[in-house]
């Protein structure tokens, strides 16, 4: 089959040329960060590293790591590397204690990000003849804006639907003959089930491809989506900290995601020692932004566990591949595309006068995540009046939504009713089969 590229000269560049380009960009980036980000300069100084020590990619290991904790400590402007009057946008994700991660973008950053998303769209078969329905959330979340911009770059007709309102989604999809759907995999599955219930068969649905990310999904789920919608389903990876979706994307081979390594340099490290591991090793994924101007993160620890491979790909791209993330090195959950930390839930409970005795139960029913939080009542709050319990559950659920950005179902349970193991409660029960 004919291969599709958005920027062929980069996507098929010989590996030695990619490495040379990465080295040139890294040297400039380290100097930029050192001179403009006092927070990271202090980290480099503590490690005894200066920009002169970085001659190329082979010296990257000398630089200190950045973590989510650093982003929280530096909130909001501590990692900003450009004057605010050169920044044109922010995006944000929730932080572990309510302190958000805020990423800044110059117009140059937005342009590069949109190019990355355009590569993903073209790799899925997208052209300027397509109608691209973007059903990721818009606003502070990066999903909608990223694929929206990528669709514009390709020249596709863009339907900026945002998430939800499935009846309207389907109306526009059918009336305007949408050919590419961009959303979370769970929402794609939900749309597929809705269409099926409305009597549509796959051959009546105009879609040909889908670009799905922001949450973990299995091969089994992929095949189910492909079958019900009559499409080929492609994965996409990204994080707000590095730009958003488009850091890596899947091609027709569907055996991993090509990293846009002219913009993002990936490493795999031992999560315990920080040692860089050789290609093919399973470990924690680390990214360095090679040419982001406003919010350039060097050696950012994603906490995602995966493997990198340069095995030749039938699509013709030479960009290194990352496997689907196989887990996390921290306690973060991804629920309906939103990052959720148990520590956020503890913060809400303490603020609302409860003790942090709780249990998170996550499941996936008909391809949709369910999210329940069981909370032990304190002796002071204990009551057997149903109306009072329902009122407290509603108030607590609203506080959780304010912190997390999504609605959990809250159940108040009797004191000491959550099972302990060796004195500790099991905080998370994840019943989803994600691997």
Tab-separated table of C-alpha atoms in Angstrom:
chain	number	residue	atom	x	y	z
A	1	UNK	CA	0.000	0.000	0.000
A	2	UNK	CA	1.123	3.555	-0.657
A	3	UNK	CA	2.610	5.195	2.434
A	4	UNK	CA	1.497	8.599	3.652
A	5	UNK	CA	3.810	11.166	5.207
A	6	UNK	CA	3.253	14.727	6.345
A	7	UNK	CA	6.969	15.629	6.483
A	8	UNK	CA	8.615	12.776	4.616
A	9	UNK	CA	12.168	14.124	4.789
A	10	UNK	CA	12.019	14.051	8.594
A	11	UNK	CA	9.857	10.977	9.113
A	12	UNK	CA	12.130	8.850	6.887
A	13	UNK	CA	15.451	10.530	7.758
A	14	UNK	CA	18.459	8.200	8.154
A	15	UNK	CA	19.111	7.451	11.820
A	16	UNK	CA	22.576	9.007	11.778
A	17	UNK	CA	21.085	12.249	10.441
A	18	UNK	CA	18.378	12.198	13.117
A	19	UNK	CA	21.044	11.824	15.781
A	20	UNK	CA	23.063	14.713	14.338
A	21	UNK	CA	19.946	16.919	14.300
A	22	UNK	CA	19.100	15.934	17.873
A	23	UNK	CA	22.602	16.789	19.050
A	24	UNK	CA	22.522	20.220	17.410
A	25	UNK	CA	19.144	20.992	18.959
A	26	UNK	CA	20.112	19.684	22.389
A	27	UNK	CA	23.218	21.888	22.635
A	28	UNK	CA	21.118	24.983	21.851
A	29	UNK	CA	18.306	23.906	24.156
A	30	UNK	CA	20.518	23.303	27.187
A	31	UNK	CA	22.056	26.762	26.740
A	32	UNK	CA	18.549	28.280	26.398
A	33	UNK	CA	17.290	26.572	29.551
A	34	UNK	CA	20.418	27.304	31.595
A	35	UNK	CA	20.277	31.000	30.747
A	36	UNK	CA	16.507	31.464	31.150
A	37	UNK	CA	15.236	29.003	33.764
A	38	UNK	CA	16.842	29.645	37.174
A	39	UNK	CA	15.089	26.584	38.656
A	40	UNK	CA	16.794	24.201	36.217
A	41	UNK	CA	20.077	26.146	36.320
A	42	UNK	CA	20.180	25.460	40.064
A	43	UNK	CA	19.635	21.746	39.423
A	44	UNK	CA	22.491	21.736	36.903
A	45	UNK	CA	24.743	23.697	39.237
A	46	UNK	CA	24.021	21.245	42.061
A	47	UNK	CA	25.074	18.419	39.755
A	48	UNK	CA	28.156	20.328	38.584
A	49	UNK	CA	27.062	20.454	34.929
A	50	UNK	CA	27.301	23.459	32.611
A	51	UNK	CA	26.122	23.909	29.002
A	52	UNK	CA	29.742	23.515	27.879
A	53	UNK	CA	29.630	19.914	29.107
A	54	UNK	CA	26.883	19.038	26.628
A	55	UNK	CA	28.369	18.457	23.185
A	56	UNK	CA	25.625	16.217	21.847
A	57	UNK	CA	23.040	13.558	22.624
A	58	UNK	CA	25.739	11.296	24.038
A	59	UNK	CA	26.085	13.764	26.942
A	60	UNK	CA	22.372	13.908	27.791
A	61	UNK	CA	22.833	11.501	30.712
A	62	UNK	CA	24.898	14.147	32.511
A	63	UNK	CA	21.850	16.394	32.981
A	64	UNK	CA	19.551	16.189	36.023
A	65	UNK	CA	16.033	14.792	35.763
A	66	UNK	CA	12.824	16.773	36.131
A	67	UNK	CA	9.807	15.231	37.833
A	68	UNK	CA	6.165	16.098	38.421
A	69	UNK	CA	7.222	17.297	41.881
A	70	UNK	CA	9.523	19.862	40.256
A	71	UNK	CA	6.652	21.105	38.118
A	72	UNK	CA	4.503	21.533	41.213
A	73	UNK	CA	7.287	23.293	43.124
A	74	UNK	CA	7.931	25.666	40.212
A	75	UNK	CA	4.237	26.467	39.610
A	76	UNK	CA	3.228	28.659	37.903
A	77	UNK	CA	6.153	30.475	36.269
A	78	UNK	CA	9.259	28.788	37.668
A	79	UNK	CA	10.032	26.747	34.534
A	80	UNK	CA	9.017	29.403	32.019
A	81	UNK	CA	11.864	30.083	29.589
A	82	UNK	CA	10.347	32.920	27.563
A	83	UNK	CA	8.823	36.300	28.545
A	84	UNK	CA	5.066	36.143	29.009
A	85	UNK	CA	4.565	38.588	26.156
A	86	UNK	CA	5.986	35.940	23.796
A	87	UNK	CA	3.602	33.249	25.043
A	88	UNK	CA	0.303	32.806	23.240
A	89	UNK	CA	-1.353	29.947	25.137
A	90	UNK	CA	-1.353	27.694	28.159
A	91	UNK	CA	-2.679	24.207	28.739
A	92	UNK	CA	-2.984	22.509	32.085
A	93	UNK	CA	-3.542	19.245	33.851
A	94	UNK	CA	-4.476	18.620	37.470
A	95	UNK	CA	-1.678	18.256	39.997
A	96	UNK	CA	-1.439	15.657	42.750
A	97	UNK	CA	-2.406	18.080	45.523
A	98	UNK	CA	-4.559	20.482	43.562
A	99	UNK	CA	-1.560	22.496	42.365
A	100	UNK	CA	-1.848	22.246	38.624
A	101	UNK	CA	0.798	21.646	35.996
A	102	UNK	CA	0.704	24.618	33.608
A	103	UNK	CA	2.478	24.383	30.260
A	104	UNK	CA	3.219	27.506	28.213
A	105	UNK	CA	3.455	27.838	24.432
A	106	UNK	CA	4.924	30.388	22.068
A	107	UNK	CA	3.486	30.478	18.543
A	108	UNK	CA	6.556	28.497	17.459
A	109	UNK	CA	5.677	25.819	20.041
A	110	UNK	CA	2.076	25.654	18.826
A	111	UNK	CA	3.252	25.330	15.215
A	112	UNK	CA	5.582	22.420	16.017
A	113	UNK	CA	2.922	20.689	18.116
A	114	UNK	CA	0.369	20.974	15.337
A	115	UNK	CA	2.908	19.544	12.878
A	116	UNK	CA	3.319	16.527	15.171
A	117	UNK	CA	-0.438	15.979	15.270
A	118	UNK	CA	-0.605	16.425	11.507
A	119	UNK	CA	1.920	13.597	11.131
A	120	UNK	CA	-0.407	11.384	13.160
A	121	UNK	CA	-3.421	12.282	11.025
A	122	UNK	CA	-1.585	11.674	7.758
A	123	UNK	CA	-0.205	8.374	9.094
A	124	UNK	CA	-3.817	7.279	9.607
A	125	UNK	CA	-4.586	8.075	5.973
A	126	UNK	CA	-5.783	11.640	6.438
A	127	UNK	CA	-5.591	14.205	3.621
A	128	UNK	CA	-7.167	17.546	2.727
A	129	UNK	CA	-10.070	15.544	1.306
A	130	UNK	CA	-11.049	14.255	4.750
A	131	UNK	CA	-13.493	15.480	7.368
A	132	UNK	CA	-11.870	15.216	10.810
A	133	UNK	CA	-14.235	15.068	13.791
A	134	UNK	CA	-12.414	16.136	16.967
A	135	UNK	CA	-14.330	14.794	19.961
A	136	UNK	CA	-11.584	15.250	22.529
A	137	UNK	CA	-12.251	17.871	25.190
A	138	UNK	CA	-11.251	21.438	24.371
A	139	UNK	CA	-10.161	24.106	26.857
A	140	UNK	CA	-7.229	23.487	29.221
A	141	UNK	CA	-7.070	19.833	28.155
A	142	UNK	CA	-4.601	19.388	25.274
A	143	UNK	CA	-6.506	16.754	23.290
A	144	UNK	CA	-8.977	18.935	21.419
A	145	UNK	CA	-6.573	21.754	20.617
A	146	UNK	CA	-3.803	19.428	19.433
A	147	UNK	CA	-5.795	17.360	16.951
A	148	UNK	CA	-7.782	20.435	15.895
A	149	UNK	CA	-4.558	22.201	14.946
A	150	UNK	CA	-3.149	19.093	13.287
A	151	UNK	CA	-6.280	18.733	11.183
A	152	UNK	CA	-5.937	22.343	10.028
A	153	UNK	CA	-2.304	21.697	9.081
A	154	UNK	CA	-3.324	18.758	6.918
A	155	UNK	CA	-6.093	20.854	5.362
A	156	UNK	CA	-8.923	18.568	6.473
A	157	UNK	CA	-12.375	19.953	7.148
A	158	UNK	CA	-12.380	20.107	10.966
A	159	UNK	CA	-15.447	19.466	13.122
A	160	UNK	CA	-14.587	20.959	16.563
A	161	UNK	CA	-17.179	18.898	18.439
A	162	UNK	CA	-15.448	18.561	21.825
A	163	UNK	CA	-16.529	15.653	24.019
A	164	UNK	CA	-20.042	14.575	24.969
A	165	UNK	CA	-23.489	15.137	23.452
A	166	UNK	CA	-23.369	11.864	21.546
A	167	UNK	CA	-26.610	12.493	19.678
A	168	UNK	CA	-25.132	15.644	18.155
A	169	UNK	CA	-21.817	13.874	17.485
A	170	UNK	CA	-23.608	11.234	15.440
A	171	UNK	CA	-25.779	13.766	13.624
A	172	UNK	CA	-22.749	15.726	12.408
A	173	UNK	CA	-20.788	12.555	11.694
A	174	UNK	CA	-23.521	11.216	9.422
A	175	UNK	CA	-24.692	14.486	7.867
A	176	UNK	CA	-21.192	15.805	7.105
A	177	UNK	CA	-19.655	12.422	6.282
A	178	UNK	CA	-16.855	12.555	8.854
A	179	UNK	CA	-14.033	10.208	7.856
A	180	UNK	CA	-11.606	10.494	10.802
A	181	UNK	CA	-12.688	10.438	14.464
A	182	UNK	CA	-10.377	11.773	17.197
A	183	UNK	CA	-11.340	11.056	20.826
A	184	UNK	CA	-10.601	8.766	23.751
A	185	UNK	CA	-10.929	5.055	22.936
A	186	UNK	CA	-13.656	4.604	25.526
A	187	UNK	CA	-15.716	7.369	23.926
A	188	UNK	CA	-15.137	5.884	20.468
A	189	UNK	CA	-16.473	2.575	21.765
A	190	UNK	CA	-19.473	4.365	23.269
A	191	UNK	CA	-20.217	6.148	19.980
A	192	UNK	CA	-19.948	2.791	18.215
A	193	UNK	CA	-22.455	1.199	20.573
A	194	UNK	CA	-24.784	4.182	20.170
A	195	UNK	CA	-24.653	3.911	16.388
A	196	UNK	CA	-25.325	0.185	16.616
A	197	UNK	CA	-28.350	0.810	18.841
A	198	UNK	CA	-29.629	3.327	16.278
A	199	UNK	CA	-29.515	0.593	13.653
A	200	UNK	CA	-26.408	1.661	11.749
A	201	UNK	CA	-24.138	-1.024	10.327
A	202	UNK	CA	-20.382	-0.419	9.883
A	203	UNK	CA	-20.736	-0.018	6.111
A	204	UNK	CA	-23.232	2.824	6.654
A	205	UNK	CA	-20.819	4.795	8.871
A	206	UNK	CA	-18.644	7.195	6.798
A	207	UNK	CA	-15.597	6.906	9.102
A	208	UNK	CA	-12.451	5.230	7.787
A	209	UNK	CA	-10.023	5.830	10.661
A	210	UNK	CA	-9.829	6.883	14.295
A	211	UNK	CA	-7.036	8.444	16.353
A	212	UNK	CA	-7.540	7.516	19.976
A	213	UNK	CA	-5.460	8.346	23.048
A	214	UNK	CA	-5.376	9.972	26.514
A	215	UNK	CA	-6.157	6.684	28.287
A	216	UNK	CA	-4.931	3.079	28.250
A	217	UNK	CA	-6.681	0.616	25.965
A	218	UNK	CA	-6.157	-2.988	24.976
A	219	UNK	CA	-5.772	-4.696	21.618
A	220	UNK	CA	-9.086	-6.399	22.316
A	221	UNK	CA	-10.727	-3.000	22.733
A	222	UNK	CA	-9.068	-1.796	19.512
A	223	UNK	CA	-10.515	-4.680	17.529
A	224	UNK	CA	-13.942	-4.096	19.028
A	225	UNK	CA	-13.886	-0.414	18.023
A	226	UNK	CA	-12.648	-1.277	14.545
A	227	UNK	CA	-15.409	-3.816	14.094
A	228	UNK	CA	-18.323	-1.703	15.317
A	229	UNK	CA	-17.257	1.474	13.465
A	230	UNK	CA	-15.773	-0.203	10.385
A	231	UNK	CA	-12.471	1.670	10.723
A	232	UNK	CA	-8.783	1.256	11.443
A	233	UNK	CA	-8.019	2.524	14.967
A	234	UNK	CA	-4.697	4.278	15.648
A	235	UNK	CA	-3.084	5.078	18.982
A	236	UNK	CA	-1.561	8.471	19.853
A	237	UNK	CA	0.578	9.417	22.875
A	238	UNK	CA	1.450	12.643	24.603
A	239	UNK	CA	1.558	14.552	27.861
A	240	UNK	CA	0.645	18.106	28.716
A	241	UNK	CA	4.137	18.621	30.147
A	242	UNK	CA	5.805	18.119	26.754
A	243	UNK	CA	3.038	19.657	24.574
A	244	UNK	CA	0.113	17.234	24.363
A	245	UNK	CA	-0.914	14.467	21.935
A	246	UNK	CA	1.481	13.934	19.064
A	247	UNK	CA	4.657	13.154	20.982
A	248	UNK	CA	4.263	9.722	19.395
A	249	UNK	CA	1.775	8.223	16.939
A	250	UNK	CA	0.890	4.905	15.391
A	251	UNK	CA	1.299	3.989	11.729
A	252	UNK	CA	-0.422	1.345	9.609
A	253	UNK	CA	1.732	-1.431	11.113
A	254	UNK	CA	0.166	-0.895	14.575
A	255	UNK	CA	3.161	-2.393	16.397
A	256	UNK	CA	4.110	0.618	18.488
A	257	UNK	CA	4.118	4.403	18.248
A	258	UNK	CA	6.692	6.397	16.286
A	259	UNK	CA	8.222	9.087	18.506
A	260	UNK	CA	8.611	12.497	16.853
A	261	UNK	CA	12.225	12.380	17.898
A	262	UNK	CA	13.268	15.464	15.986
A	263	UNK	CA	11.322	17.303	18.708
A	264	UNK	CA	11.307	14.876	21.657
A	265	UNK	CA	14.287	12.720	22.607
A	266	UNK	CA	13.258	9.533	24.440
A	267	UNK	CA	15.263	7.543	26.971
A	268	UNK	CA	14.471	4.433	28.962
A	269	UNK	CA	15.876	4.425	32.494
A	270	UNK	CA	15.903	2.148	35.490
A	271	UNK	CA	13.228	3.812	37.641
A	272	UNK	CA	15.136	3.000	40.832
A	273	UNK	CA	18.697	4.000	39.870
A	274	UNK	CA	18.140	6.473	37.023
A	275	UNK	CA	20.597	4.507	34.861
A	276	UNK	CA	19.984	4.759	31.110
A	277	UNK	CA	19.071	1.334	29.726
A	278	UNK	CA	19.887	-0.005	26.245
A	279	UNK	CA	17.353	-0.221	23.427
A	280	UNK	CA	14.861	-3.023	23.951
A	281	UNK	CA	14.958	-2.771	27.760
A	282	UNK	CA	11.793	-2.288	29.775
A	283	UNK	CA	11.924	0.741	32.025
A	284	UNK	CA	10.671	4.264	32.690
A	285	UNK	CA	10.205	6.591	29.737
A	286	UNK	CA	11.998	9.956	29.911
A	287	UNK	CA	11.545	12.802	27.405
A	288	UNK	CA	13.640	15.843	26.550
A	289	UNK	CA	12.016	18.663	24.562
A	290	UNK	CA	14.595	19.524	21.927
A	291	UNK	CA	13.146	22.728	20.524
A	292	UNK	CA	10.238	23.854	22.672
A	293	UNK	CA	10.723	27.520	23.555
A	294	UNK	CA	8.377	28.502	26.393
A	295	UNK	CA	8.286	25.353	28.518
A	296	UNK	CA	11.299	23.215	27.541
A	297	UNK	CA	11.637	20.225	29.859
A	298	UNK	CA	14.962	18.391	29.945
A	299	UNK	CA	14.930	14.723	30.998
A	300	UNK	CA	11.340	14.732	32.239
A	301	UNK	CA	10.378	11.489	33.965
A	302	UNK	CA	6.965	10.452	32.611
A	303	UNK	CA	6.513	7.533	35.080
A	304	UNK	CA	5.253	5.458	32.134
A	305	UNK	CA	6.833	2.024	31.741
A	306	UNK	CA	7.596	0.953	28.176
A	307	UNK	CA	10.191	-0.239	25.645
A	308	UNK	CA	11.895	1.554	22.726
A	309	UNK	CA	12.780	-0.176	19.452
A	310	UNK	CA	14.460	0.788	16.191
A	311	UNK	CA	13.290	-2.345	14.419
A	312	UNK	CA	12.632	-1.529	10.749
A	313	UNK	CA	9.010	-0.548	10.153
A	314	UNK	CA	7.073	-1.472	7.027
A	315	UNK	CA	5.643	2.071	6.857
A	316	UNK	CA	9.087	3.392	5.912
A	317	UNK	CA	9.447	5.693	8.905
A	318	UNK	CA	12.799	5.633	10.650
A	319	UNK	CA	11.524	7.364	13.803
A	320	UNK	CA	12.097	5.168	16.849
A	321	UNK	CA	9.061	3.321	18.224
A	322	UNK	CA	7.762	3.176	21.767
A	323	UNK	CA	5.540	0.349	22.924
A	324	UNK	CA	2.157	1.114	24.426
A	325	UNK	CA	2.847	2.062	28.073
A	326	UNK	CA	2.787	-1.104	30.191
A	327	UNK	CA	2.117	0.519	33.551
A	328	UNK	CA	3.291	3.285	35.867
A	329	UNK	CA	6.054	3.715	38.421
A	330	UNK	CA	3.761	5.863	40.587
A	331	UNK	CA	0.200	5.524	41.849
A	332	UNK	CA	-1.454	7.611	39.151
A	333	UNK	CA	-4.622	6.292	37.538
A	334	UNK	CA	-5.955	7.398	34.170
A	335	UNK	CA	-9.748	7.428	34.340
A	336	UNK	CA	-11.780	8.632	31.350
A	337	UNK	CA	-8.639	10.322	30.043
A	338	UNK	CA	-8.022	12.242	33.291
A	339	UNK	CA	-5.005	11.792	35.562
A	340	UNK	CA	-6.135	10.895	39.075
A	341	UNK	CA	-3.837	10.546	42.087
A	342	UNK	CA	-4.931	9.022	45.405
A	343	UNK	CA	-3.246	11.974	47.113
A	344	UNK	CA	-5.796	14.312	45.487
A	345	UNK	CA	-8.602	12.302	47.046
A	346	UNK	CA	-6.895	12.402	50.427
A	347	UNK	CA	-6.619	16.190	50.160
A	348	UNK	CA	-10.362	16.526	49.525
A	349	UNK	CA	-11.254	14.194	52.392
A	350	UNK	CA	-9.118	16.114	54.875
A	351	UNK	CA	-10.522	19.440	53.663
A	352	UNK	CA	-14.057	18.124	54.116
A	353	UNK	CA	-13.456	16.848	57.652
A	354	UNK	CA	-12.968	13.135	56.901
A	355	UNK	CA	-10.032	10.888	57.665
A	356	UNK	CA	-8.110	9.515	54.643
A	357	UNK	CA	-9.691	6.082	55.002
A	358	UNK	CA	-10.993	5.322	51.545
A	359	UNK	CA	-10.900	2.923	48.613
A	360	UNK	CA	-10.964	3.711	44.891
A	361	UNK	CA	-12.729	1.158	42.696
A	362	UNK	CA	-12.275	1.501	38.935
A	363	UNK	CA	-13.835	-0.773	36.345
A	364	UNK	CA	-14.667	-0.697	32.657
A	365	UNK	CA	-18.255	-1.511	31.757
A	366	UNK	CA	-19.220	-1.575	28.078
A	367	UNK	CA	-15.925	0.209	27.298
A	368	UNK	CA	-16.668	3.063	29.711
A	369	UNK	CA	-14.676	3.616	32.906
A	370	UNK	CA	-16.631	3.527	36.163
A	371	UNK	CA	-15.147	5.405	39.115
A	372	UNK	CA	-16.301	4.821	42.682
A	373	UNK	CA	-14.818	6.039	45.961
A	374	UNK	CA	-15.761	4.312	49.203
A	375	UNK	CA	-15.135	6.589	52.187
A	376	UNK	CA	-15.309	5.628	55.849
A	377	UNK	CA	-17.412	7.973	57.941
A	378	UNK	CA	-15.742	9.321	61.048
A	379	UNK	CA	-17.502	8.691	64.381
A	380	UNK	CA	-18.429	12.404	64.400
A	381	UNK	CA	-20.074	12.195	60.982
A	382	UNK	CA	-21.667	8.781	61.442
A	383	UNK	CA	-25.435	8.645	60.947
A	384	UNK	CA	-27.955	6.037	59.960
A	385	UNK	CA	-30.328	8.530	58.339
A	386	UNK	CA	-30.405	7.827	54.621
A	387	UNK	CA	-31.221	11.414	53.670
A	388	UNK	CA	-28.210	12.747	55.598
A	389	UNK	CA	-25.910	10.140	54.074
A	390	UNK	CA	-27.098	10.959	50.547
A	391	UNK	CA	-26.557	14.660	51.174
A	392	UNK	CA	-23.012	14.107	52.479
A	393	UNK	CA	-22.212	11.810	49.535
A	394	UNK	CA	-23.427	14.452	47.085
A	395	UNK	CA	-21.367	17.200	48.743
A	396	UNK	CA	-18.266	15.017	48.801
A	397	UNK	CA	-18.742	13.998	45.151
A	398	UNK	CA	-18.987	17.680	44.161
A	399	UNK	CA	-15.766	18.471	46.041
A	400	UNK	CA	-14.062	15.535	44.309
A	401	UNK	CA	-15.210	16.758	40.897
A	402	UNK	CA	-13.814	20.220	41.630
A	403	UNK	CA	-10.417	18.692	42.464
A	404	UNK	CA	-10.272	15.932	39.852
A	405	UNK	CA	-12.250	17.297	36.938
A	406	UNK	CA	-14.431	14.174	36.659
A	407	UNK	CA	-17.427	12.848	38.556
A	408	UNK	CA	-16.906	9.902	40.892
A	409	UNK	CA	-19.670	7.983	42.623
A	410	UNK	CA	-19.082	8.397	46.364
A	411	UNK	CA	-20.280	5.825	48.908
A	412	UNK	CA	-20.034	6.604	52.618
A	413	UNK	CA	-19.453	3.430	54.608
A	414	UNK	CA	-19.272	2.606	58.308
A	415	UNK	CA	-16.050	3.313	60.254
A	416	UNK	CA	-13.404	0.578	59.946
A	417	UNK	CA	-15.405	-1.282	57.280
A	418	UNK	CA	-12.727	-1.006	54.579
A	419	UNK	CA	-10.530	-4.096	54.792
A	420	UNK	CA	-6.940	-3.627	55.972
A	421	UNK	CA	-3.979	-5.748	55.022
A	422	UNK	CA	-1.118	-5.703	57.533
A	423	UNK	CA	-2.599	-2.535	58.980
A	424	UNK	CA	-2.906	-0.747	55.624
A	425	UNK	CA	-6.043	-0.318	53.557
A	426	UNK	CA	-5.909	-1.358	49.909
A	427	UNK	CA	-6.355	2.078	48.368
A	428	UNK	CA	-6.968	1.169	44.720
A	429	UNK	CA	-8.887	-1.689	43.139
A	430	UNK	CA	-8.551	-1.449	39.360
A	431	UNK	CA	-10.704	-4.116	37.725
A	432	UNK	CA	-9.995	-2.942	34.166
A	433	UNK	CA	-7.990	-5.362	32.032
A	434	UNK	CA	-5.641	-2.876	30.418
A	435	UNK	CA	-2.725	-5.115	29.443
